[in-house]
Coordinates of C-alpha atoms in Angstrom, one line a residue:
X1212 CA -85.7 -12.4 8.2
X1213 CA -83.8 -11.3 11.2
X1214 CA -86.6 -12.9 13.5
X1215 CA -86.0 -16.4 11.8
X1216 CA -82.3 -15.9 11.8
X1217 CA -82.5 -14.9 15.7
X1218 CA -84.8 -17.7 16.3
X1219 CA -82.6 -20.4 14.4
X1220 CA -79.4 -19.0 16.2
X1221 CA -81.0 -19.6 19.6
X1222 CA -82.3 -23.0 18.7
X1223 CA -78.7 -23.6 17.6
X1224 CA -77.2 -22.2 20.9
X1225 CA -79.7 -24.3 23.2
X1226 CA -79.0 -27.8 21.2
X1227 CA -75.3 -27.3 21.1
X1228 CA -73.4 -28.8 24.0
X1229 CA -70.2 -26.8 25.3
X1230 CA -67.3 -29.4 25.3
X1231 CA -64.4 -28.9 28.2
X1232 CA -62.3 -27.4 25.5
X1233 CA -64.7 -24.8 24.4
X1234 CA -65.3 -24.0 28.3
X1235 CA -61.4 -23.9 28.8
X1236 CA -61.1 -21.4 25.8
X1237 CA -63.8 -19.2 26.9
X1238 CA -62.6 -18.7 30.5
X1239 CA -59.1 -17.8 28.8
X1240 CA -60.6 -15.5 26.4
X1241 CA -62.4 -13.7 29.2
X1242 CA -59.1 -12.6 30.5
X1243 CA -58.8 -8.7 30.8
X1244 CA -55.1 -8.3 30.6
X1245 CA -51.8 -10.4 30.5
X1246 CA -51.6 -10.7 34.4
X1247 CA -55.3 -11.7 34.5
X1248 CA -54.5 -14.5 31.5
X1249 CA -51.2 -15.6 33.2
X1250 CA -53.4 -16.1 36.8
X1251 CA -56.0 -18.2 34.7
X1252 CA -53.5 -20.5 33.1
X1253 CA -51.9 -21.2 36.4
X1254 CA -55.1 -21.9 38.1
X1255 CA -56.2 -24.3 35.3
X1256 CA -52.7 -25.9 35.9
X1257 CA -53.3 -26.5 39.4
X1258 CA -56.7 -28.0 38.9
X1259 CA -55.5 -30.5 36.5
X1260 CA -52.6 -31.3 38.6
X1261 CA -55.0 -31.7 41.8
X1262 CA -57.3 -34.1 39.5
X1263 CA -53.9 -36.3 38.7
X1264 CA -54.3 -38.7 41.6
X1265 CA -57.7 -39.8 40.3
X1266 CA -56.3 -41.3 37.4
X1267 CA -53.6 -43.6 39.0
X1268 CA -54.3 -47.1 38.4
X1269 CA -56.4 -46.8 35.2

C-alpha cells in the first residue's frame, strides 16, 4: 500500500503547479531564524518595488 501511496503522491506533486504565493510562502518558511526572516521579507519588498515601474500605464 505504501508503494501506491508514494506513487500517487509523486504524481500529484508532478501535476500541481506552484503559484507565486506558494513559492513566496515556501521562501519565507525556509528562514532559519528571525533575522533571516526579516532579511527575506525585505528582499521581497525590494523586488516588488523594483517591478512597480513596469505596471505604470496599464
